[in-house]
Short mmCIF file of C-alpha atoms and ligand atoms in Angstrom, two decimals:
data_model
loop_
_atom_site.label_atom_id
_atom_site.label_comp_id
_atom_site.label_asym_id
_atom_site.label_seq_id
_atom_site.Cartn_x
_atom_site.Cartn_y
_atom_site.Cartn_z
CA UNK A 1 0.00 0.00 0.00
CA UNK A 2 1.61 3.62 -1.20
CA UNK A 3 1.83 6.00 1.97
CA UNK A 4 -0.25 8.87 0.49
CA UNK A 5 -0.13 12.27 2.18
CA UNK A 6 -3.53 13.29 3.92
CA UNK A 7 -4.05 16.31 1.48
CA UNK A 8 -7.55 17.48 0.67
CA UNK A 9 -8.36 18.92 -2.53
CA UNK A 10 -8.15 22.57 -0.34
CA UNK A 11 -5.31 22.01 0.45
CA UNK A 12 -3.64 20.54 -2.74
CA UNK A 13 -1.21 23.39 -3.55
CA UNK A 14 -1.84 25.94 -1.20
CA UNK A 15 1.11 28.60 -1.42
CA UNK A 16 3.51 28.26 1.40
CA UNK A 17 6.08 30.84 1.97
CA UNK A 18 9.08 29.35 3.76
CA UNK A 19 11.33 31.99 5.33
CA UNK A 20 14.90 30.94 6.74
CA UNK A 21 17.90 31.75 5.79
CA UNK A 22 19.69 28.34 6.49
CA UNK A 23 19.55 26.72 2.52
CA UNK A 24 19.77 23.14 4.22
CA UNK A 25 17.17 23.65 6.54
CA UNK A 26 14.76 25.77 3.67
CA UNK A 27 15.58 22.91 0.94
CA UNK A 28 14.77 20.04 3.22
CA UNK A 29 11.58 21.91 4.31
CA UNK A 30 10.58 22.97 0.86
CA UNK A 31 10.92 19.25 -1.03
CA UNK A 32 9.03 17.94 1.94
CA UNK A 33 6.17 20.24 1.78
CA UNK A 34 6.36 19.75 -2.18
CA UNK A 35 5.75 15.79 -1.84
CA UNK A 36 3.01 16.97 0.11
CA UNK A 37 1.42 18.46 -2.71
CA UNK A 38 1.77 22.04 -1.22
CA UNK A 39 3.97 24.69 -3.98
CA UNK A 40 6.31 26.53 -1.69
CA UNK A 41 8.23 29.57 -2.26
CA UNK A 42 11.38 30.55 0.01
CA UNK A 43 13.67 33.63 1.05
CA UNK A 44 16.25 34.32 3.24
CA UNK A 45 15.29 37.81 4.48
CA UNK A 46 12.56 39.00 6.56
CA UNK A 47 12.20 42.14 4.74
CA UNK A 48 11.51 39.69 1.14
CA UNK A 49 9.11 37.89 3.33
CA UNK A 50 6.90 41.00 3.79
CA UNK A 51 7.63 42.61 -0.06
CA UNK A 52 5.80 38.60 -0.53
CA UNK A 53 3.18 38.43 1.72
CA UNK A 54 2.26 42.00 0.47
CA UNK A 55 1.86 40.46 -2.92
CA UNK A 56 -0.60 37.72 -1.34
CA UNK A 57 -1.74 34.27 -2.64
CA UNK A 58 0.21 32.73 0.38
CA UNK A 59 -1.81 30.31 2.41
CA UNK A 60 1.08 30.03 5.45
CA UNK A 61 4.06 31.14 6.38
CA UNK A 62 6.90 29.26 7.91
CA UNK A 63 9.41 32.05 9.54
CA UNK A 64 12.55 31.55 11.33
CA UNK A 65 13.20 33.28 14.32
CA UNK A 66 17.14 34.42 13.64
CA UNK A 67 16.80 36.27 10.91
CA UNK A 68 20.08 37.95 9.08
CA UNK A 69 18.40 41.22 8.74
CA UNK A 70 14.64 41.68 10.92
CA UNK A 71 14.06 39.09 13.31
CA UNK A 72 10.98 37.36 13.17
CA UNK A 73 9.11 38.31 15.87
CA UNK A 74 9.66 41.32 14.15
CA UNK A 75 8.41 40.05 10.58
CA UNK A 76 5.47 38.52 12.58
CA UNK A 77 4.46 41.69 14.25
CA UNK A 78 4.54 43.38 10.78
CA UNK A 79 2.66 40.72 8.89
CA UNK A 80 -0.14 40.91 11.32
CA UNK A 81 -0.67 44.50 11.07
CA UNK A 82 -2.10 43.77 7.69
CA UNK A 83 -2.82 39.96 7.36
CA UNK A 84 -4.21 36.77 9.86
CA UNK A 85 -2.32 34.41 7.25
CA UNK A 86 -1.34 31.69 9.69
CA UNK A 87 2.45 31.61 10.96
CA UNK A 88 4.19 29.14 12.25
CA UNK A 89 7.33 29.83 13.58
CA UNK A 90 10.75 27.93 13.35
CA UNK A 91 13.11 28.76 16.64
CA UNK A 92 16.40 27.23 17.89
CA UNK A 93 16.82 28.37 21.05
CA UNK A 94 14.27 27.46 24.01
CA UNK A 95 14.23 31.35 25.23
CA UNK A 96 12.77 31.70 21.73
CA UNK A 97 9.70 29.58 22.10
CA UNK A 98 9.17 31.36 25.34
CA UNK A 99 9.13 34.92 23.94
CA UNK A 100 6.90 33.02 20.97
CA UNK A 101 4.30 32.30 23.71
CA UNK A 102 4.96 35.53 26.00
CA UNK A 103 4.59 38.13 23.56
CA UNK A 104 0.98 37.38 21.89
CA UNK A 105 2.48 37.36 18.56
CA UNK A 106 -0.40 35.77 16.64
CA UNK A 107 1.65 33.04 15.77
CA UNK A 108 -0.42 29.31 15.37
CA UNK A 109 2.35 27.35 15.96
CA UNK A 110 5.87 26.71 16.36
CA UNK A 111 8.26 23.93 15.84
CA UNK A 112 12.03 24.07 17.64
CA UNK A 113 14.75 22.97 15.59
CA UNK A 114 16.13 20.21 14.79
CA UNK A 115 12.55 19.63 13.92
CA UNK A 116 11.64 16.77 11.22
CA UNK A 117 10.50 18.05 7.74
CA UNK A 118 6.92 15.94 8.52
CA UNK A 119 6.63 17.51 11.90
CA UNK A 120 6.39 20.83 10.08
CA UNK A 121 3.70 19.29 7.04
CA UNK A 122 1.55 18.21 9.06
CA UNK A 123 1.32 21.09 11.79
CA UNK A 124 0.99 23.48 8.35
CA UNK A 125 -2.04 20.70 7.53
CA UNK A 126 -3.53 21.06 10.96
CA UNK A 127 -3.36 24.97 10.89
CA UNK A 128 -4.83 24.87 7.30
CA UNK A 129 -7.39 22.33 7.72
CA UNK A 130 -8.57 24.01 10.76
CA UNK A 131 -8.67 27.66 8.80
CA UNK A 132 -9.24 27.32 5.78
CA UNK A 133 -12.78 25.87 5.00
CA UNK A 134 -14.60 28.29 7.13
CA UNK A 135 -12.33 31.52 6.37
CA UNK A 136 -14.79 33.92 5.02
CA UNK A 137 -13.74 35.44 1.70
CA UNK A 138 -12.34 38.66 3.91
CA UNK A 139 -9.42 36.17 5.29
CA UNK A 140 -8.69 35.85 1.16
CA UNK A 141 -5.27 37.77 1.00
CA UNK A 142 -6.01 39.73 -2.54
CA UNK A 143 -10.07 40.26 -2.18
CA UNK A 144 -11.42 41.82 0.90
CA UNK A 145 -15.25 41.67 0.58
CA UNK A 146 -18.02 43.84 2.81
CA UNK A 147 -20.50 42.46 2.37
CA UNK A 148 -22.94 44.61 4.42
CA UNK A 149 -21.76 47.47 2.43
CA UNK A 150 -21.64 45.77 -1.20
CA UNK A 151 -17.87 47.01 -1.21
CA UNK A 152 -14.85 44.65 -2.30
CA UNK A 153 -11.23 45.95 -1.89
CA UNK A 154 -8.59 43.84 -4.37
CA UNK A 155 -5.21 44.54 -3.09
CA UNK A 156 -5.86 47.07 -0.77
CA UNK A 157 -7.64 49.51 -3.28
CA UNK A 158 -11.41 49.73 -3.01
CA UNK A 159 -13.06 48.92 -6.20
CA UNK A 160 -15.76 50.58 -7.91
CA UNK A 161 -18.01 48.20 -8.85
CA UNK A 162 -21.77 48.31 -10.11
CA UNK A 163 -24.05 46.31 -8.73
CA UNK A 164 -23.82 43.75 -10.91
CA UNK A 165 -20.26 43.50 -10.94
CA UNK A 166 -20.39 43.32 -7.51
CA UNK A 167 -22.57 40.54 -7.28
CA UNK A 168 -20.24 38.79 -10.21
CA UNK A 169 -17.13 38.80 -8.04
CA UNK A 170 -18.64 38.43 -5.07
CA UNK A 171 -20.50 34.83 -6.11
CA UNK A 172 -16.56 34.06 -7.87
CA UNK A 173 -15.21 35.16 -4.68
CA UNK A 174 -17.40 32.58 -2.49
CA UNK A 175 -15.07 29.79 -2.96
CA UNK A 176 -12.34 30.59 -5.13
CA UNK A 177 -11.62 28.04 -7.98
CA UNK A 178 -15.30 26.84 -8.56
CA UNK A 179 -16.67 27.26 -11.92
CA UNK A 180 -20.00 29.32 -12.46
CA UNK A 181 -21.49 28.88 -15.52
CA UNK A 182 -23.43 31.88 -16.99
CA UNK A 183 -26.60 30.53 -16.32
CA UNK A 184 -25.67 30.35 -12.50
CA UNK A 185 -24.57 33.71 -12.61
CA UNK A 186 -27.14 35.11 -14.40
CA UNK A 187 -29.51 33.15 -11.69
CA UNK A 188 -27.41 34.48 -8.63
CA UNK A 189 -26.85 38.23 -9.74
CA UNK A 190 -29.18 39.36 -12.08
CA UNK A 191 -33.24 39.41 -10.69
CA UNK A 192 -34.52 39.35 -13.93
CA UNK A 193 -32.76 36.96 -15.58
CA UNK A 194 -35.36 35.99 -18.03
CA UNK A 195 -34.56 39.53 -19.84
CA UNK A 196 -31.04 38.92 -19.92
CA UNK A 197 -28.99 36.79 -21.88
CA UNK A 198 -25.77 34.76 -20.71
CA UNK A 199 -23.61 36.99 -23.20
CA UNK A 200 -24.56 39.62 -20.70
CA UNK A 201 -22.49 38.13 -17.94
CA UNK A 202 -19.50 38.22 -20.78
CA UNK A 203 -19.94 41.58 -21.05
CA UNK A 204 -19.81 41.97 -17.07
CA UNK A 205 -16.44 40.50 -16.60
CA UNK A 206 -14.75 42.03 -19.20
CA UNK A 207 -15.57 45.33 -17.50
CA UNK A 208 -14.62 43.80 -14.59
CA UNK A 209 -11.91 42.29 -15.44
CA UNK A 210 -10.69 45.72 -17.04
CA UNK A 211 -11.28 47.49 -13.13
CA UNK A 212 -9.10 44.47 -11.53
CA UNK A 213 -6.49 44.77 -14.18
CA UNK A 214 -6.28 49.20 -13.44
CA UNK A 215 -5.05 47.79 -9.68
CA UNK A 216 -2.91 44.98 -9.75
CA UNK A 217 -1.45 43.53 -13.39
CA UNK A 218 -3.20 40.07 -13.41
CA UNK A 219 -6.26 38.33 -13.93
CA UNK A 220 -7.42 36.76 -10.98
CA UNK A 221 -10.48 35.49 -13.07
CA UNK A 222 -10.30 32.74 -14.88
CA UNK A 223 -12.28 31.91 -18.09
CA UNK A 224 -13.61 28.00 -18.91
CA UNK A 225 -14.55 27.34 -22.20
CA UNK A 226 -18.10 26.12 -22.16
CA UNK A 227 -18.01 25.96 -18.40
CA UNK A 228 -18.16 29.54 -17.27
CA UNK A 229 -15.60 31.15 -14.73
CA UNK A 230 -13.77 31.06 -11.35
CA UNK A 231 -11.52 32.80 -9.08
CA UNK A 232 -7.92 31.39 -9.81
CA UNK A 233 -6.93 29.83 -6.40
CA UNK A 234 -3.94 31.33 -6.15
CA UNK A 235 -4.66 34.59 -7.75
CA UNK A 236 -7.08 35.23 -4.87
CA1 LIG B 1 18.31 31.47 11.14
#
């Protein structure tokens, strides 16, 4: 019998940012979490680590404690001015773990080194099988949605949307990387559907699609032929 990784279809290649500036340590970590089925991105500074996060599209971050240039209690404290992406922190001295659990970082978790590669995978697993299904679209990195005021904010710029734009990338935005089809969007946004015609929902995005482009130079929407659309995973 093959020894397959736990990995549910949420979790299948969820962006992990690794950030340590031992290569040994980062390599070991990063092949592990790939056979995991997680894509995993790594850099040696905390100041990188926040120019990344910044970007978004990470589901978790992995951050050493001895840093070469911020330390990461530092980088943590930064990242959760902006973000609740989950962190779990690597330290290698015990004084470390206790600062981790004195200071009310917002860390989820930490591992002390020498740690094993697995340890790691599967606390990131825990962390992301307890946050992730339930995260409203707000905990989405790129998309903030309000819903009580019809507003959505796509990398930190509020856009202006009409109502039935709103409603487009708001039903997209419900579970990123589900298709729609037209008819379902036509059904979910527009009242009086019978009036309308599924080219109508074309039109829609590409406006919309124009608006997202204006903020941040990619297209988070994706476009199935005969199927309808979704929210790239990873672009959201
Ligand atoms: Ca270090």
């Amino acid at each position: 019998m093959r020894n397959q990784p736990d990995v549910n279809p949420w979790q299948a290649g969820a962006r992990i940012l690794i950030v340590e500036d031992e290569p040994a340590i980062a390599d070991t970590l990063s092949y592990t979490l790939k056979t995991e089925g997680f894509v995993t991105e790594c850099c040696t500074l905390g100041r990188d680590a926040l120019v990344a996060i910044g970007k978004g599209g990470h589901a978790l971050v992995i951050l050493d404690v001895g840093l070469p240039d911020i330390s990461g209690f530092d980088v943590c404290r930064e990242i959760r001015r902006t973000s609740d992406i989950p962190v779990i922190f690597l330290t290698a001295r015990s004084d470390e773990v206790d600062r981790i659990v004195g200071l009310e970082l917002g860390a989820d978790d930490y591992v002390a080194k020498p740690f094993s590669p697995r340890e790691v995978a599967s606390r990131a697993r825990a962390i992301l099988r307890r946050t992730r299904p339930t995260a409203p679209p707000s905990a989405i990195p790129k998309f903030v949605v309000d819903a009580e005021c019809a507003r959505i904010a796509y990398c930190g710029v509020r856009v202006s949307l009409t109502r039935y734009e709103y409603g487009l990338l708001s039903a997209l935005l419900e579970r990123p990387g589900r298709i729609l089809s037209r008819a379902q969007l036509m059904e979910r946004v527009w009242c009086d559907a019978e009036e309308s015609f599924e080219r109508t929902v074309d039109a829609h995005v590409k406006t919309l699609r124009a608006k997202l482009r204006a903020i941040c130079d990619e297209d988070p929407i994706e476009t199935h032929r005969g199927l309808g659309y979704s929210i790239r995973q990873h672009a959201a």
